[in-house]
Tab-separated table of C-alpha atoms in Angstrom:
chain	number	residue	atom	x	y	z
A	289	UNK	CA	-34.982	41.452	-71.795
A	290	UNK	CA	-38.349	40.318	-70.658
A	291	UNK	CA	-38.881	37.656	-68.097
A	292	UNK	CA	-35.574	35.974	-67.874
A	293	UNK	CA	-35.418	32.211	-66.862
A	294	UNK	CA	-34.165	31.898	-63.301
A	295	UNK	CA	-32.339	28.800	-62.322
A	296	UNK	CA	-33.911	26.962	-59.361
A	297	UNK	CA	-30.501	26.065	-57.905
A	298	UNK	CA	-29.401	29.748	-58.169
A	299	UNK	CA	-32.598	30.681	-56.351
A	300	UNK	CA	-31.622	28.403	-53.466
A	301	UNK	CA	-28.016	29.666	-53.477
A	302	UNK	CA	-29.392	33.293	-53.214
A	303	UNK	CA	-31.777	32.460	-50.470
A	304	UNK	CA	-29.052	30.725	-48.369
A	305	UNK	CA	-26.306	33.317	-48.936
A	306	UNK	CA	-25.106	34.434	-45.491
A	307	UNK	CA	-23.012	37.341	-46.886
A	308	UNK	CA	-23.215	39.506	-49.905
A	309	UNK	CA	-26.875	38.586	-50.365
A	310	UNK	CA	-28.097	42.021	-51.608
A	311	UNK	CA	-24.885	42.435	-53.795
A	312	UNK	CA	-25.528	38.959	-55.381
A	313	UNK	CA	-29.165	39.762	-56.078
A	314	UNK	CA	-28.220	43.027	-57.796
A	315	UNK	CA	-25.462	41.453	-59.930
A	316	UNK	CA	-27.883	38.654	-60.772
A	317	UNK	CA	-30.503	41.134	-61.873
A	318	UNK	CA	-27.973	42.924	-64.096
A	319	UNK	CA	-26.780	39.750	-65.665
A	320	UNK	CA	-30.234	38.321	-66.224
A	321	UNK	CA	-31.117	41.372	-68.127
A	322	UNK	CA	-28.779	40.138	-70.895
A	323	UNK	CA	-29.181	37.240	-73.268
A	324	UNK	CA	-27.112	34.929	-71.029
A	325	UNK	CA	-28.388	31.667	-69.606
A	326	UNK	CA	-28.356	31.195	-65.867
A	327	UNK	CA	-26.609	28.067	-64.627
A	328	UNK	CA	-25.002	26.888	-61.443
A	329	UNK	CA	-21.287	25.680	-61.510
A	330	UNK	CA	-18.428	25.473	-59.116
A	331	UNK	CA	-21.059	26.148	-56.412
A	332	UNK	CA	-21.848	29.644	-57.831
A	333	UNK	CA	-24.227	31.288	-60.288
A	334	UNK	CA	-22.615	31.031	-63.688
A	335	UNK	CA	-23.976	32.600	-66.933
A	336	UNK	CA	-23.425	31.081	-70.282
A	337	UNK	CA	-23.844	31.752	-73.918
A	338	UNK	CA	-24.420	28.537	-76.017
A	339	UNK	CA	-22.978	26.555	-73.094
A	340	UNK	CA	-19.780	28.662	-73.002
A	341	UNK	CA	-19.099	30.305	-69.680
A	342	UNK	CA	-19.081	34.144	-69.831
A	343	UNK	CA	-19.455	35.346	-66.170
A	344	UNK	CA	-19.707	33.919	-62.601
A	345	UNK	CA	-20.946	35.672	-59.468
A	346	UNK	CA	-18.956	34.752	-56.365
A	347	UNK	CA	-18.057	36.036	-52.930
A	348	UNK	CA	-15.066	36.169	-50.762
A	349	UNK	CA	-14.399	37.435	-47.249
A	350	UNK	CA	-13.444	40.864	-48.219
A	351	UNK	CA	-15.349	41.407	-51.427
A	352	UNK	CA	-17.907	39.882	-53.931
A	353	UNK	CA	-17.145	39.657	-57.661
A	354	UNK	CA	-18.369	39.274	-61.152
A	355	UNK	CA	-15.657	37.162	-62.844
A	356	UNK	CA	-15.309	37.415	-66.607
A	357	UNK	CA	-14.040	34.081	-67.952
A	358	UNK	CA	-12.329	35.781	-70.938
A	359	UNK	CA	-11.682	39.063	-69.070
A	360	UNK	CA	-8.185	39.413	-70.394
A	361	UNK	CA	-9.765	40.206	-73.819
A	362	UNK	CA	-12.028	43.009	-72.443
A	363	UNK	CA	-10.748	46.561	-73.280
A	364	UNK	CA	-11.155	47.708	-69.681
A	365	UNK	CA	-11.204	51.476	-70.372
A	366	UNK	CA	-11.764	52.200	-66.578
A	367	UNK	CA	-8.793	50.019	-65.507
A	368	UNK	CA	-10.909	48.231	-62.999
A	369	UNK	CA	-10.551	44.585	-63.935
A	370	UNK	CA	-8.530	42.595	-61.513
A	371	UNK	CA	-6.333	39.457	-62.212
A	372	UNK	CA	-6.635	37.352	-59.138
A	373	UNK	CA	-3.042	36.054	-59.167
A	374	UNK	CA	-0.216	36.220	-61.653
A	375	UNK	CA	-1.059	32.641	-62.670
A	376	UNK	CA	-4.599	33.405	-63.810
A	377	UNK	CA	-4.323	33.790	-67.565
A	378	UNK	CA	-7.882	34.442	-68.924
A	379	UNK	CA	-10.247	35.436	-66.149
A	380	UNK	CA	-10.628	38.936	-64.653
A	381	UNK	CA	-12.822	40.220	-61.777
A	382	UNK	CA	-14.862	43.294	-61.173
A	383	UNK	CA	-14.810	43.467	-57.333
A	384	UNK	CA	-17.346	45.194	-55.049
A	385	UNK	CA	-17.519	45.798	-51.301
A	386	UNK	CA	-21.048	47.185	-51.040
A	387	UNK	CA	-24.454	47.176	-52.858
A	388	UNK	CA	-24.021	51.029	-53.366
A	389	UNK	CA	-20.893	50.395	-55.380
A	390	UNK	CA	-22.707	48.013	-57.731
A	391	UNK	CA	-25.618	50.469	-58.038
A	392	UNK	CA	-23.215	53.314	-58.880
A	393	UNK	CA	-21.254	51.198	-61.443
A	394	UNK	CA	-24.368	49.546	-63.127
A	395	UNK	CA	-23.901	51.179	-66.516
A	396	UNK	CA	-20.117	50.233	-66.516
A	397	UNK	CA	-20.969	46.700	-65.501
A	398	UNK	CA	-23.504	46.347	-68.244
A	399	UNK	CA	-20.930	47.729	-70.775
A	400	UNK	CA	-18.271	45.201	-69.739
A	401	UNK	CA	-20.979	42.408	-69.732
A	402	UNK	CA	-22.072	43.293	-73.280
A	403	UNK	CA	-18.531	43.440	-74.559
A	404	UNK	CA	-17.889	40.009	-72.859
A	405	UNK	CA	-20.934	38.595	-74.729
A	406	UNK	CA	-19.658	39.962	-78.103
A	407	UNK	CA	-16.230	38.378	-77.461
A	408	UNK	CA	-17.967	35.079	-76.734
A	409	UNK	CA	-20.003	35.424	-79.890
A	410	UNK	CA	-16.900	36.151	-82.000
A	411	UNK	CA	-15.205	32.954	-80.932
A	412	UNK	CA	-12.071	34.752	-79.651
A	413	UNK	CA	-9.988	32.848	-77.216
A	414	UNK	CA	-7.393	34.094	-74.751
A	415	UNK	CA	-3.950	32.970	-75.917
A	416	UNK	CA	-2.672	30.859	-73.029
A	417	UNK	CA	1.026	30.405	-72.171
A	418	UNK	CA	2.248	26.976	-73.256
A	419	UNK	CA	3.372	24.436	-70.617
A	420	UNK	CA	6.927	24.947	-71.832
A	421	UNK	CA	6.772	28.648	-70.775
A	422	UNK	CA	6.287	27.820	-67.149
A	423	UNK	CA	9.191	27.549	-64.831
A	424	UNK	CA	10.146	23.999	-63.828
A	425	UNK	CA	11.273	23.833	-60.165
A	426	UNK	CA	14.905	22.516	-60.122
A	427	UNK	CA	13.904	19.776	-57.637
A	428	UNK	CA	11.205	18.474	-60.072
A	429	UNK	CA	13.639	18.678	-63.077
A	430	UNK	CA	16.154	16.603	-61.160
A	431	UNK	CA	13.455	13.991	-60.459
A	432	UNK	CA	12.361	13.990	-64.228
A	433	UNK	CA	15.920	13.470	-65.361
A	434	UNK	CA	16.416	10.605	-62.786
A	435	UNK	CA	13.228	8.888	-63.505
A	436	UNK	CA	12.194	8.071	-67.169
A	437	UNK	CA	8.937	6.640	-66.145
A	438	UNK	CA	8.045	9.865	-64.233
A	439	UNK	CA	9.061	11.940	-67.130
A	440	UNK	CA	6.940	9.928	-69.618
A	441	UNK	CA	4.011	10.000	-67.215
A	442	UNK	CA	4.225	13.742	-66.714
A	443	UNK	CA	4.419	14.344	-70.473
A	444	UNK	CA	1.313	12.188	-70.929
A	445	UNK	CA	-0.744	14.528	-68.712
A	446	UNK	CA	-3.048	17.105	-70.230
A	447	UNK	CA	-1.472	20.653	-70.528
A	448	UNK	CA	-3.779	21.823	-67.691
A	449	UNK	CA	-2.625	19.043	-65.223
A	450	UNK	CA	1.087	19.668	-66.172
A	451	UNK	CA	0.471	23.436	-65.562
A	452	UNK	CA	-1.016	22.719	-62.124
A	453	UNK	CA	1.929	20.682	-61.047
A	454	UNK	CA	4.547	23.135	-62.297
A	455	UNK	CA	2.805	26.063	-60.424
A	456	UNK	CA	2.481	23.989	-57.281
A	457	UNK	CA	5.990	22.766	-57.328
A	458	UNK	CA	7.594	26.113	-58.014
A	459	UNK	CA	5.519	28.191	-55.454
A	460	UNK	CA	7.534	27.552	-52.200
A	461	UNK	CA	10.547	29.668	-51.574
A	462	UNK	CA	12.483	26.829	-49.806
A	463	UNK	CA	13.942	23.991	-51.671
A	464	UNK	CA	13.004	21.614	-48.832
A	465	UNK	CA	9.353	22.459	-49.400
A	466	UNK	CA	9.526	22.068	-53.084
A	467	UNK	CA	11.243	18.680	-52.642
A	468	UNK	CA	8.437	17.565	-50.267
A	469	UNK	CA	5.816	18.608	-52.725
A	470	UNK	CA	7.516	16.712	-55.546
A	471	UNK	CA	7.836	13.600	-53.326
A	472	UNK	CA	4.159	13.847	-52.321
A	473	UNK	CA	2.842	13.951	-55.865
A	474	UNK	CA	5.206	11.654	-57.634
A	475	UNK	CA	2.827	8.612	-57.289
A	476	UNK	CA	-0.070	10.835	-58.508
A	477	UNK	CA	1.847	11.661	-61.692
A	478	UNK	CA	2.812	8.128	-62.358
A	479	UNK	CA	-0.825	7.130	-61.953
A	480	UNK	CA	-1.865	9.783	-64.673
A	481	UNK	CA	-3.644	11.926	-62.124
A	482	UNK	CA	-3.824	15.710	-61.825
A	483	UNK	CA	-3.043	17.498	-58.660
A	484	UNK	CA	-6.734	17.741	-57.693
A	485	UNK	CA	-7.702	14.172	-58.668
């Protein structure tokens, strides 16, 4: 692609990156060579097609990554896509620990990127688990059974907000911790707020 449009906010992000700077630049060069539009979302370079997120470049302590928003739909013939946690349903990452690794994998990265673009063009969506398929912590279920207003408020939340609470409440191994989390967020739920609101 000739002369891709660079986003000024991404330029600033790149110039101020304290780690993974060379790796970010190489990933950016690869992605800009596609038909995606460069944007800046969630504090990271994000690349879109018709305003739909396709990939994002981000860095962590141990690695930097190219995250495919619908990565679960990619064929992944090399078995290199990583699901961050068991609760991540759609996104998958390609992780890198050096610039050389990105250079060596450039053709593979481009193949995955073009497949991701074709998936976005096709309109395919990752089938997400329904809220009813998530485990409900026993401590939260007891609260819902006791408190009709809480049950109604929880059911009125968006599926994403419901999922957030269900995952947060069921994570701890100890009942005491699960109970404390339910207590902490009861008022939030009654006020129609999500866990991060």
